[in-house]
Amino acid sequence: MIAIDMGTAQGGAAATMDLEELLATRLLVQGNSGSGKSHLLRRLLEQSAPWVQQAVIDPEGDFVTLADRYGHVVVEAAEQNEANLQRIAARVRQHRVSVVLNLEGLDIEGQMRSAAAFLGGLFDAERDFWYPMLVVVDEAQLFAPAAAGEVSDEARKLSLGAMTNLMCRGRKRGLAGVIATQRLAKLAKNVAAEASNFLMGRTFLDIDMARAADLLGMERRQAEVFRDLERGHFVALGPALARRSLSIRIGDVETAGRGGSPKLLPLPEQPGDGARDLIFKPGENEVFARPAPRPAPPPAADIMLQISRPKLEPAAPAEEPADARTPAEREALIEATLREILADPEAAYRSVAVLYQDFLVRCRIRRLGGATLDLAAFKRRLSVARAGVDANAVDHADWEQAVAAAAGLEEDIQGVFLLMARAALEGAPCPSDEDVARACGSRSLGRARRLITYLESRDMLVRRNDLRGQRIIALPTLGWETGPGAP
Ligand SMILES: Nc1ncnc2c1ncn2[C@@H]1O[C@H](COP(=O)(O)OP(=O)(O)O)[C@@H](O)[C@H]1O
Ligand SMILES: [Mg+2]
């Protein structure tokens, strides 16, 4: 057995990784940014370099320093087209050369395409060259994203396909995938699911913690230990690492990463009056690309306000008499109008369009003409109202969190999520399918079930049954769960 020395285990013994076992399985490293994943990968690469061929997919150019000491060849992706990268990868397999694919300097779409081409080349190598090889992918969520992002569908398909091949079908071809991610919840499930060895570092988001617990078959409560891990400390589990979960501290590395924390350097001698000129006058041969102006994202507090408060339309048209009421009075009237509409039991089953018409008429009667809710704001308020939340609860900080979590969903589904959130907040039983149907303005239990399944597929909720078969629904984004309810 070839034991790779990773550092020290709890109790002071050496923490080892069985290289042959690793080559027959796969490894997933997870931990939030700064938890020490890249350092861990570097330790693994350095320690195993004498034993096994390696390829590193390196989005930040972190690993190029392996070249000086261990002879890895650096492939600069920015200087190659996709066809070339694929050919280079084929030769890498044929000649068994260790490489670092440096993706630095490419935009995200370019990184995905280049990684896909290169991984594709490794994967498609001729059968004669299926020698064992570690394929390390840092920041794997970039290449196997769980959800569509801003990149083209094509780039995403290529990259996700290559990662799926690596993790699901690479073994037969000698490729042992080692992937690291800072956001487990953002990593495609099928890619993560193939790993049987895990190194879990510090994780503070509930949704990542929940995913980690699921992957490791742990209780959510047990996964809480990941929250308090120090940098460089990981919990190890899997056939190549430890049969029972084991805390380990990753040891030192020989080569330096290029990332890491910024170091303080002494300032250059201050040129006195010259300083102004240095920054205000262009230097010789100075060329700047003008950066495209980017709209600043609105602050979180504003977003929260937008979704929990009515959106006021532009000032009232001139022919209307000036409104002497204060915004608070107007808001109270809007709230009362909404309540009036929903007081009718049939309202639960009317379409949004019909209810909105009704709302506008009632507003006109109250002379609220100029500044009421637009349709989108109305739908959001309706969702909140249908979830049965009263205005007092809406001010609650927890509730704002729930509303913020719901904001990413389609408006008519927000109510279902909020209904669950309310039950969880109140410690109430899990709402029945009928309750769910009512919250989305429908009598159809089938539709209710479909919406629950849909929310589950979006990772917004997770269903489970307690020992008596009663349904409990957990909300991973919030870290809450309902009490047991009707099966
Ligand atoms: N086990 C360790 N021992 C010493 N320093 C470490 C260790 N793990 C991480 N570091 C340092 O902490 C910083 C962040 O680690 P890094 O591996 O870049 O984190 P991540 O890749 O998870 O964002 C780096 O400067 C790294 O050198
Ligand atoms: Mg890193």
Short mmCIF file of C-alpha atoms and ligand atoms in Angstrom, two decimals:
data_model
loop_
_atom_site.label_atom_id
_atom_site.label_comp_id
_atom_site.label_asym_id
_atom_site.label_seq_id
_atom_site.Cartn_x
_atom_site.Cartn_y
_atom_site.Cartn_z
CA MET A 1 0.00 0.00 0.00
CA ILE A 2 1.21 3.51 -0.81
CA ALA A 3 0.25 5.81 2.05
CA ILE A 4 0.26 9.51 1.24
CA ASP A 5 1.09 11.58 4.31
CA MET A 6 -1.52 14.33 4.57
CA GLY A 7 -0.71 15.68 8.01
CA THR A 8 -1.69 14.74 11.54
CA ALA A 9 -4.82 13.09 12.80
CA GLN A 10 -6.49 13.78 16.14
CA GLY A 11 -4.30 12.20 18.81
CA GLY A 12 -1.12 13.06 16.89
CA ALA A 13 -0.85 10.04 14.59
CA ALA A 14 -0.03 10.58 10.92
CA ALA A 15 -3.09 11.10 8.73
CA THR A 16 -2.61 9.06 5.61
CA MET A 17 -4.44 8.56 2.37
CA ASP A 18 -4.24 5.21 0.60
CA LEU A 19 -3.21 6.17 -2.94
CA GLU A 20 -4.27 2.93 -4.62
CA GLU A 21 -7.66 3.14 -2.96
CA LEU A 22 -7.93 6.79 -4.04
CA LEU A 23 -7.17 5.82 -7.64
CA ALA A 24 -10.00 3.34 -7.50
CA THR A 25 -12.44 5.86 -6.03
CA ARG A 26 -12.85 9.64 -6.01
CA LEU A 27 -12.40 12.46 -3.55
CA LEU A 28 -14.48 15.52 -2.77
CA VAL A 29 -13.03 18.39 -0.75
CA GLN A 30 -15.42 21.02 0.52
CA GLY A 31 -14.90 24.10 2.65
CA ASN A 32 -15.68 27.77 2.42
CA SER A 33 -13.17 30.15 0.91
CA GLY A 34 -10.04 30.35 3.05
CA SER A 35 -10.66 27.02 4.78
CA GLY A 36 -7.49 25.59 3.23
CA LYS A 37 -8.71 23.51 0.28
CA SER A 38 -6.08 24.65 -2.21
CA HIS A 39 -3.40 24.05 0.41
CA LEU A 40 -4.80 20.56 0.96
CA LEU A 41 -4.79 19.82 -2.78
CA ARG A 42 -1.21 21.05 -2.99
CA ARG A 43 -0.19 18.77 -0.12
CA LEU A 44 -1.84 15.82 -1.86
CA LEU A 45 -0.22 16.67 -5.20
CA GLU A 46 3.25 17.16 -3.69
CA GLN A 47 3.13 14.00 -1.63
CA SER A 48 1.82 11.84 -4.45
CA ALA A 49 3.89 13.38 -7.27
CA PRO A 50 6.56 10.66 -7.17
CA TRP A 51 3.94 7.94 -7.44
CA VAL A 52 1.33 8.98 -9.91
CA GLN A 53 0.75 11.15 -12.97
CA GLN A 54 -1.26 14.30 -12.26
CA ALA A 55 -3.33 16.90 -14.06
CA VAL A 56 -4.56 20.01 -12.25
CA ILE A 57 -7.41 22.13 -13.57
CA ASP A 58 -6.42 25.44 -12.04
CA PRO A 59 -8.82 28.38 -12.42
CA GLU A 60 -6.61 30.85 -10.57
CA GLY A 61 -3.11 29.91 -11.67
CA ASP A 62 -2.45 28.81 -8.11
CA PHE A 63 -0.63 25.57 -8.91
CA VAL A 64 1.80 26.65 -11.60
CA THR A 65 4.51 26.72 -8.91
CA LEU A 66 4.45 22.89 -8.90
CA ALA A 67 6.39 23.12 -12.16
CA ASP A 68 9.65 24.31 -10.62
CA ARG A 69 9.95 21.54 -8.12
CA TYR A 70 8.01 18.59 -9.44
CA GLY A 71 8.36 19.08 -13.17
CA HIS A 72 4.72 19.66 -14.06
CA VAL A 73 4.31 21.24 -17.46
CA VAL A 74 2.12 24.35 -17.38
CA VAL A 75 -0.42 24.60 -20.19
CA GLU A 76 -1.57 28.20 -20.59
CA ALA A 77 -5.17 27.83 -21.67
CA ALA A 78 -5.38 31.46 -22.77
CA GLU A 79 -2.79 30.75 -25.46
CA GLN A 80 -4.50 27.69 -26.97
CA ASN A 81 -7.72 27.06 -28.81
CA GLU A 82 -10.06 24.25 -27.78
CA ALA A 83 -8.96 21.81 -30.47
CA ASN A 84 -5.35 22.28 -29.43
CA LEU A 85 -6.14 21.75 -25.77
CA GLN A 86 -7.81 18.48 -26.64
CA ARG A 87 -4.78 17.33 -28.62
CA ILE A 88 -2.40 18.37 -25.86
CA ALA A 89 -4.46 16.37 -23.36
CA ALA A 90 -4.24 13.29 -25.59
CA ARG A 91 -0.45 13.62 -25.66
CA VAL A 92 -0.38 14.12 -21.90
CA ARG A 93 -1.91 10.69 -21.54
CA GLN A 94 0.29 9.09 -24.14
CA HIS A 95 3.52 10.39 -22.64
CA ARG A 96 2.39 10.34 -19.02
CA VAL A 97 3.43 13.91 -18.30
CA SER A 98 2.06 15.71 -15.23
CA VAL A 99 0.44 19.04 -16.13
CA VAL A 100 -1.21 22.14 -14.72
CA LEU A 101 -3.91 23.63 -16.94
CA ASN A 102 -3.70 27.32 -16.06
CA LEU A 103 -7.06 28.99 -16.77
CA GLU A 104 -6.09 32.34 -15.35
CA GLY A 105 -6.92 35.32 -17.54
CA LEU A 106 -9.91 33.71 -19.27
CA ASP A 107 -13.46 34.79 -18.61
CA ILE A 108 -15.68 32.21 -16.97
CA GLU A 109 -17.10 30.97 -20.25
CA GLY A 110 -13.57 30.57 -21.65
CA GLN A 111 -12.52 28.71 -18.52
CA MET A 112 -15.43 26.30 -18.88
CA ARG A 113 -14.80 25.65 -22.55
CA SER A 114 -11.07 25.16 -22.07
CA ALA A 115 -11.51 22.83 -19.11
CA ALA A 116 -14.11 20.86 -21.06
CA ALA A 117 -11.81 20.50 -24.07
CA PHE A 118 -8.87 19.44 -21.94
CA LEU A 119 -10.83 17.00 -19.76
CA GLY A 120 -12.44 15.66 -22.93
CA GLY A 121 -8.99 14.98 -24.37
CA LEU A 122 -7.93 13.11 -21.24
CA PHE A 123 -11.14 11.12 -21.21
CA ASP A 124 -11.11 10.21 -24.91
CA ALA A 125 -7.51 8.95 -24.89
CA GLU A 126 -6.91 5.69 -26.69
CA ARG A 127 -7.32 2.56 -24.65
CA ASP A 128 -3.57 1.84 -24.78
CA PHE A 129 -2.95 4.96 -22.71
CA TRP A 130 -5.43 4.44 -19.89
CA TYR A 131 -2.74 4.71 -17.21
CA PRO A 132 -3.86 5.78 -13.75
CA MET A 133 -3.86 9.52 -13.23
CA LEU A 134 -5.04 11.97 -10.57
CA VAL A 135 -7.22 14.69 -12.08
CA VAL A 136 -7.54 17.52 -9.59
CA VAL A 137 -10.15 20.23 -10.18
CA ASP A 138 -10.08 23.23 -7.85
CA GLU A 139 -13.24 25.36 -7.54
CA ALA A 140 -15.21 22.57 -9.20
CA GLN A 141 -18.52 24.44 -8.84
CA LEU A 142 -17.29 26.68 -11.68
CA PHE A 143 -17.13 23.73 -14.05
CA ALA A 144 -20.07 21.72 -12.78
CA PRO A 145 -22.55 24.36 -11.64
CA ALA A 146 -25.80 23.16 -10.09
CA ALA A 147 -27.83 25.88 -11.80
CA ALA A 148 -27.70 27.83 -15.04
CA GLY A 149 -25.67 30.98 -14.61
CA GLU A 150 -24.71 33.82 -16.88
CA VAL A 151 -22.74 31.69 -19.32
CA SER A 152 -24.17 30.25 -22.52
CA ASP A 153 -26.04 26.96 -22.30
CA GLU A 154 -23.54 25.43 -24.65
CA ALA A 155 -20.51 26.22 -22.47
CA ARG A 156 -22.33 24.92 -19.44
CA LYS A 157 -23.30 21.68 -21.17
CA LEU A 158 -19.77 21.06 -22.40
CA SER A 159 -18.18 21.70 -19.06
CA LEU A 160 -20.77 19.84 -17.01
CA GLY A 161 -20.57 16.92 -19.42
CA ALA A 162 -16.80 16.73 -19.07
CA MET A 163 -17.01 16.85 -15.27
CA THR A 164 -19.72 14.19 -15.25
CA ASN A 165 -17.56 11.96 -17.45
CA LEU A 166 -14.61 12.50 -15.14
CA MET A 167 -16.50 11.70 -11.97
CA CYS A 168 -18.95 9.07 -13.20
CA ARG A 169 -17.10 7.23 -15.95
CA GLY A 170 -13.45 8.16 -15.57
CA ARG A 171 -12.42 5.31 -13.34
CA LYS A 172 -12.38 2.64 -16.02
CA ARG A 173 -10.13 4.89 -18.07
CA GLY A 174 -7.70 5.39 -15.21
CA LEU A 175 -8.88 8.89 -14.29
CA ALA A 176 -9.28 9.46 -10.55
CA GLY A 177 -11.22 12.68 -9.97
CA VAL A 178 -10.31 14.86 -7.01
CA ILE A 179 -12.56 17.91 -6.82
CA ALA A 180 -12.66 20.82 -4.40
CA THR A 181 -15.51 23.26 -3.93
CA GLN A 182 -16.27 26.18 -1.66
CA ARG A 183 -20.03 25.89 -2.17
CA LEU A 184 -21.30 22.33 -2.13
CA ALA A 185 -24.83 23.56 -2.80
CA LYS A 186 -23.60 25.16 -6.03
CA LEU A 187 -21.97 21.98 -7.29
CA ALA A 188 -24.04 19.75 -9.58
CA LYS A 189 -25.45 16.91 -7.50
CA ASN A 190 -24.54 14.09 -9.87
CA VAL A 191 -20.90 15.18 -9.87
CA ALA A 192 -20.69 15.35 -6.07
CA ALA A 193 -22.60 12.11 -5.63
CA GLU A 194 -19.89 9.96 -7.21
CA ALA A 195 -17.31 10.76 -4.56
CA SER A 196 -16.84 8.19 -1.84
CA ASN A 197 -13.99 9.94 -0.03
CA PHE A 198 -14.60 13.26 1.66
CA LEU A 199 -12.53 15.94 3.31
CA MET A 200 -14.87 18.47 4.86
CA GLY A 201 -13.50 21.82 5.98
CA ARG A 202 -15.07 24.85 7.58
CA THR A 203 -18.57 25.44 6.24
CA PHE A 204 -20.84 28.18 7.48
CA LEU A 205 -23.81 28.31 5.17
CA ASP A 206 -26.72 26.14 6.29
CA ILE A 207 -27.49 24.99 2.77
CA ASP A 208 -23.93 23.71 2.24
CA MET A 209 -23.99 22.07 5.63
CA ALA A 210 -27.26 20.34 4.81
CA ARG A 211 -25.83 19.08 1.54
CA ALA A 212 -22.67 17.87 3.26
CA ALA A 213 -24.71 16.00 5.85
CA ASP A 214 -26.77 14.35 3.10
CA LEU A 215 -23.66 13.30 1.18
CA LEU A 216 -22.03 11.81 4.24
CA GLY A 217 -25.23 10.24 5.51
CA MET A 218 -24.98 12.25 8.73
CA GLU A 219 -27.63 13.90 10.83
CA ARG A 220 -27.78 17.64 10.23
CA ARG A 221 -26.87 18.12 13.87
CA GLN A 222 -23.66 16.12 13.49
CA ALA A 223 -22.70 18.26 10.52
CA GLU A 224 -22.65 21.29 12.84
CA VAL A 225 -19.02 20.42 13.65
CA PHE A 226 -18.01 21.71 10.19
CA ARG A 227 -19.01 25.20 11.29
CA ASP A 228 -16.26 25.52 13.86
CA LEU A 229 -13.35 23.94 12.01
CA GLU A 230 -10.17 25.98 11.88
CA ARG A 231 -8.30 26.73 8.68
CA GLY A 232 -6.37 23.65 7.54
CA HIS A 233 -8.55 21.29 9.61
CA PHE A 234 -10.77 18.80 7.82
CA VAL A 235 -13.02 15.90 8.73
CA ALA A 236 -11.97 12.85 6.68
CA LEU A 237 -14.19 9.95 5.69
CA GLY A 238 -14.06 7.25 3.06
CA PRO A 239 -12.26 4.07 2.01
CA ALA A 240 -9.01 5.85 1.11
CA LEU A 241 -9.03 7.92 4.31
CA ALA A 242 -10.81 6.59 7.37
CA ARG A 243 -13.61 4.16 8.00
CA ARG A 244 -15.08 6.41 10.70
CA SER A 245 -14.98 10.17 10.41
CA LEU A 246 -11.63 11.46 11.58
CA SER A 247 -10.41 15.00 12.26
CA ILE A 248 -7.16 15.79 10.55
CA ARG A 249 -4.85 18.79 10.25
CA ILE A 250 -3.21 19.20 6.86
CA GLY A 251 0.58 19.45 7.03
CA ASP A 252 2.96 21.92 5.41
CA VAL A 253 3.68 22.21 1.71
CA GLU A 254 6.95 22.53 -0.18
CA THR A 255 5.90 24.95 -2.88
CA ALA A 256 4.06 28.19 -2.33
CA GLY A 257 0.63 29.04 -3.64
CA ARG A 258 0.32 32.28 -5.47
CA GLY A 259 -2.94 33.17 -3.82
CA GLY A 260 -3.19 33.29 -0.06
CA SER A 261 -3.50 36.24 2.22
CA PRO A 262 -2.01 39.54 1.15
CA LYS A 263 1.39 40.19 2.67
CA LEU A 264 2.34 43.62 4.02
CA LEU A 265 5.26 45.09 2.09
CA PRO A 266 7.15 48.22 3.10
CA LEU A 267 5.90 51.20 1.08
CA PRO A 268 8.27 52.71 -1.47
CA GLU A 269 9.86 55.93 -0.31
CA GLN A 270 7.24 58.65 -0.66
CA PRO A 271 8.14 61.03 -3.49
CA GLY A 272 6.63 64.02 -1.66
CA ASP A 273 5.08 66.54 -4.08
CA GLY A 274 5.74 64.17 -6.95
CA ALA A 275 3.00 61.82 -5.68
CA ARG A 276 0.21 63.89 -7.23
CA ASP A 277 1.83 63.74 -10.64
CA LEU A 278 2.40 60.02 -10.39
CA ILE A 279 -1.29 59.31 -10.25
CA PHE A 280 -2.85 62.21 -12.16
CA LYS A 281 -0.53 62.34 -15.19
CA PRO A 282 -0.41 59.49 -17.67
CA GLY A 283 2.96 57.75 -17.86
CA GLU A 284 4.82 57.12 -21.10
CA ASN A 285 3.29 54.47 -23.40
CA GLU A 286 0.48 54.01 -20.93
CA VAL A 287 -2.54 52.23 -22.39
CA PHE A 288 -5.66 51.52 -20.44
CA ALA A 289 -8.63 49.53 -21.51
CA ARG A 290 -11.65 51.44 -20.38
CA PRO A 291 -13.58 49.12 -18.09
CA ALA A 292 -17.20 48.71 -19.01
CA PRO A 293 -19.35 50.44 -16.41
CA ARG A 294 -21.14 47.91 -14.29
CA PRO A 295 -24.36 48.71 -12.53
CA ALA A 296 -23.81 48.33 -8.81
CA PRO A 297 -26.02 45.65 -7.29
CA PRO A 298 -28.65 47.12 -5.00
CA PRO A 299 -27.85 46.70 -1.31
CA ALA A 300 -29.51 43.73 0.37
CA ALA A 301 -31.56 46.00 2.59
CA ASP A 302 -33.15 47.64 -0.46
CA ILE A 303 -34.05 44.31 -1.98
CA MET A 304 -35.67 43.27 1.27
CA LEU A 305 -37.69 46.47 1.33
CA GLN A 306 -38.78 46.00 -2.26
CA ILE A 307 -40.16 42.57 -1.66
CA SER A 308 -41.77 43.13 1.68
CA ARG A 309 -43.21 46.58 1.08
CA PRO A 310 -45.57 47.83 -1.58
CA LYS A 311 -44.00 49.43 -4.59
CA LEU A 312 -45.30 52.92 -5.00
CA GLU A 313 -46.16 53.95 -8.51
CA PRO A 314 -45.12 57.36 -9.87
CA ALA A 315 -46.75 60.44 -8.40
CA ALA A 316 -50.46 60.86 -8.92
CA PRO A 317 -51.52 62.36 -12.26
CA ALA A 318 -52.25 66.08 -12.18
CA GLU A 319 -56.04 65.85 -12.46
CA GLU A 320 -56.32 63.96 -9.20
CA PRO A 321 -56.69 66.06 -6.11
CA ALA A 322 -53.56 66.07 -3.99
CA ASP A 323 -53.67 63.29 -1.42
CA ALA A 324 -53.52 64.62 2.10
CA ARG A 325 -52.89 61.16 3.59
CA THR A 326 -49.45 60.16 4.82
CA PRO A 327 -47.66 57.17 3.24
CA ALA A 328 -48.33 55.20 6.42
CA GLU A 329 -52.07 55.89 6.18
CA ARG A 330 -52.09 54.89 2.55
CA GLU A 331 -50.20 51.71 3.37
CA ALA A 332 -52.75 50.89 6.07
CA LEU A 333 -55.55 51.35 3.54
CA ILE A 334 -53.82 49.09 1.02
CA GLU A 335 -53.35 46.47 3.70
CA ALA A 336 -57.03 46.74 4.68
CA THR A 337 -58.10 46.43 1.04
CA LEU A 338 -56.03 43.28 0.62
CA ARG A 339 -57.52 41.79 3.76
CA GLU A 340 -61.03 42.60 2.59
CA ILE A 341 -60.48 40.76 -0.67
CA LEU A 342 -59.04 37.71 1.01
CA ALA A 343 -61.77 37.60 3.65
CA ASP A 344 -63.99 36.05 0.98
CA PRO A 345 -63.36 32.29 1.24
CA GLU A 346 -63.73 31.96 -2.52
CA ALA A 347 -60.82 34.38 -3.01
CA ALA A 348 -58.37 31.59 -2.29
CA TYR A 349 -59.35 29.98 -5.58
CA ARG A 350 -59.60 33.02 -7.83
CA SER A 351 -56.90 33.81 -10.34
CA VAL A 352 -54.42 36.56 -9.57
CA ALA A 353 -55.71 38.61 -12.51
CA VAL A 354 -59.28 38.59 -11.18
CA LEU A 355 -58.16 39.48 -7.67
CA TYR A 356 -55.97 42.28 -8.97
CA GLN A 357 -58.88 43.81 -10.88
CA ASP A 358 -60.96 43.63 -7.72
CA PHE A 359 -58.12 45.25 -5.78
CA LEU A 360 -57.78 48.14 -8.24
CA VAL A 361 -61.54 48.83 -8.15
CA ARG A 362 -61.56 48.90 -4.37
CA CYS A 363 -58.55 51.20 -4.38
CA ARG A 364 -60.34 53.59 -6.69
CA ILE A 365 -63.32 53.61 -4.35
CA ARG A 366 -60.95 54.54 -1.55
CA ARG A 367 -59.42 57.18 -3.82
CA LEU A 368 -56.05 55.45 -3.63
CA GLY A 369 -55.80 55.91 -7.39
CA GLY A 370 -52.26 57.14 -8.06
CA ALA A 371 -50.09 55.09 -5.82
CA THR A 372 -51.09 51.51 -5.17
CA LEU A 373 -49.40 48.21 -5.90
CA ASP A 374 -48.32 47.19 -9.36
CA LEU A 375 -49.16 43.64 -10.41
CA ALA A 376 -45.83 42.14 -9.33
CA ALA A 377 -46.00 43.76 -5.90
CA PHE A 378 -49.62 42.67 -5.60
CA LYS A 379 -48.67 39.04 -6.33
CA ARG A 380 -45.99 39.16 -3.66
CA ARG A 381 -48.37 40.61 -1.11
CA LEU A 382 -50.93 38.04 -2.07
CA SER A 383 -48.43 35.24 -1.52
CA VAL A 384 -47.64 36.55 1.92
CA ALA A 385 -51.31 36.99 2.77
CA ARG A 386 -52.24 33.54 1.50
CA ALA A 387 -49.48 32.01 3.58
CA GLY A 388 -51.53 33.35 6.48
CA VAL A 389 -48.91 35.67 7.84
CA ASP A 390 -50.22 38.71 9.60
CA ALA A 391 -48.64 42.14 9.36
CA ASN A 392 -47.09 41.85 12.81
CA ALA A 393 -45.15 38.76 11.86
CA VAL A 394 -43.98 40.44 8.69
CA ASP A 395 -41.88 42.86 10.70
CA HIS A 396 -40.07 40.05 12.38
CA ALA A 397 -36.41 39.72 11.30
CA ASP A 398 -36.78 35.97 10.78
CA TRP A 399 -39.70 36.57 8.55
CA GLU A 400 -37.76 39.01 6.41
CA GLN A 401 -35.19 36.28 5.97
CA ALA A 402 -37.91 33.93 4.74
CA VAL A 403 -39.30 36.54 2.36
CA ALA A 404 -35.79 37.20 1.04
CA ALA A 405 -35.27 33.47 0.50
CA ALA A 406 -38.59 33.28 -1.37
CA ALA A 407 -37.74 36.24 -3.59
CA GLY A 408 -35.84 34.09 -6.08
CA LEU A 409 -38.94 32.00 -6.78
CA GLU A 410 -41.73 32.65 -9.26
CA GLU A 411 -44.31 34.89 -7.60
CA ASP A 412 -47.14 32.37 -7.51
CA ILE A 413 -44.94 29.76 -5.83
CA GLN A 414 -43.58 32.05 -3.16
CA GLY A 415 -46.76 31.47 -1.13
CA VAL A 416 -46.08 27.74 -0.85
CA PHE A 417 -42.56 28.34 0.39
CA LEU A 418 -43.76 31.01 2.82
CA LEU A 419 -46.49 28.71 4.10
CA MET A 420 -43.82 26.18 5.05
CA ALA A 421 -41.59 28.91 6.47
CA ARG A 422 -44.42 30.16 8.65
CA ALA A 423 -45.18 26.67 9.96
CA ALA A 424 -41.48 26.21 10.71
CA LEU A 425 -41.23 29.59 12.47
CA GLU A 426 -44.29 28.86 14.58
CA GLY A 427 -43.20 25.30 15.27
CA ALA A 428 -46.55 24.24 13.75
CA PRO A 429 -47.25 20.91 12.04
CA CYS A 430 -46.26 20.57 8.39
CA PRO A 431 -49.11 21.97 6.25
CA SER A 432 -51.17 19.40 4.35
CA ASP A 433 -51.44 19.20 0.57
CA GLU A 434 -54.81 20.94 0.90
CA ASP A 435 -53.23 23.84 2.77
CA VAL A 436 -50.59 24.04 0.06
CA ALA A 437 -53.21 24.05 -2.69
CA ARG A 438 -55.07 26.89 -0.97
CA ALA A 439 -51.87 28.91 -0.60
CA CYS A 440 -51.37 28.84 -4.34
CA GLY A 441 -54.97 29.59 -5.22
CA SER A 442 -55.94 26.10 -6.35
CA ARG A 443 -58.16 23.23 -5.30
CA SER A 444 -55.97 20.64 -6.96
CA LEU A 445 -53.99 18.39 -4.63
CA GLY A 446 -52.02 17.19 -7.64
CA ARG A 447 -50.88 20.73 -8.30
CA ALA A 448 -49.91 21.10 -4.63
CA ARG A 449 -47.78 17.96 -4.82
CA ARG A 450 -46.19 19.07 -8.07
CA LEU A 451 -45.26 22.40 -6.53
CA ILE A 452 -43.69 20.69 -3.52
CA THR A 453 -41.69 18.43 -5.83
CA TYR A 454 -40.68 21.47 -7.86
CA LEU A 455 -39.51 23.35 -4.77
CA GLU A 456 -37.59 20.27 -3.75
CA SER A 457 -35.86 20.14 -7.13
CA ARG A 458 -34.83 23.77 -6.61
CA ASP A 459 -33.35 22.80 -3.21
CA MET A 460 -35.77 25.15 -1.49
CA LEU A 461 -37.27 22.39 0.61
CA VAL A 462 -36.59 18.80 1.61
CA ARG A 463 -39.30 16.32 2.57
CA ARG A 464 -38.87 13.55 5.06
CA ASN A 465 -41.07 11.42 7.25
CA ASP A 466 -40.69 10.86 10.95
CA LEU A 467 -40.94 7.39 12.45
CA ARG A 468 -44.73 7.54 12.53
CA GLY A 469 -44.79 8.42 8.83
CA GLN A 470 -45.74 12.04 9.44
CA ARG A 471 -44.41 14.56 6.98
CA ILE A 472 -41.75 17.07 8.00
CA ILE A 473 -40.50 19.71 5.59
CA ALA A 474 -37.08 21.29 6.04
CA LEU A 475 -36.05 24.58 4.43
CA PRO A 476 -32.31 24.29 3.77
CA THR A 477 -31.85 27.94 2.75
CA LEU A 478 -33.18 29.02 6.13
CA GLY A 479 -32.05 26.08 8.24
CA TRP A 480 -35.61 25.64 9.61
CA GLU A 481 -38.08 22.78 9.59
CA THR A 482 -41.76 22.30 10.27
CA GLY A 483 -43.19 20.04 12.93
CA PRO A 484 -44.56 16.64 11.87
CA GLY A 485 -47.87 16.97 9.99
CA ALA A 486 -50.38 14.88 8.06
CA PRO A 487 -48.63 12.09 6.11
N1 LIG B 1 -2.88 23.43 6.83
C1 LIG B 1 -2.41 24.67 6.64
N2 LIG B 1 -1.26 25.06 7.22
C2 LIG B 1 -0.79 26.30 7.03
N3 LIG B 1 -1.38 27.25 6.27
C3 LIG B 1 -2.52 26.95 5.67
C4 LIG B 1 -3.10 25.63 5.81
N4 LIG B 1 -4.24 25.61 5.09
C5 LIG B 1 -4.35 26.82 4.53
N5 LIG B 1 -3.34 27.62 4.87
C6 LIG B 1 -3.18 29.02 4.43
O1 LIG B 1 -4.42 29.67 4.53
C7 LIG B 1 -4.68 30.49 3.40
C8 LIG B 1 -5.96 30.04 2.72
O2 LIG B 1 -5.82 28.71 2.30
P1 LIG B 1 -6.30 28.20 0.87
O3 LIG B 1 -5.82 26.82 0.71
O4 LIG B 1 -5.95 29.17 -0.19
O5 LIG B 1 -7.88 28.22 1.10
P2 LIG B 1 -9.08 27.89 0.07
O6 LIG B 1 -8.48 27.29 -1.14
O7 LIG B 1 -9.96 26.96 0.82
O8 LIG B 1 -9.77 29.21 -0.18
C9 LIG B 1 -3.46 30.35 2.51
O9 LIG B 1 -2.62 31.45 2.75
C10 LIG B 1 -2.81 29.07 2.95
O10 LIG B 1 -1.43 29.10 2.77
MG MG B 2 -8.54 27.92 -3.10
#
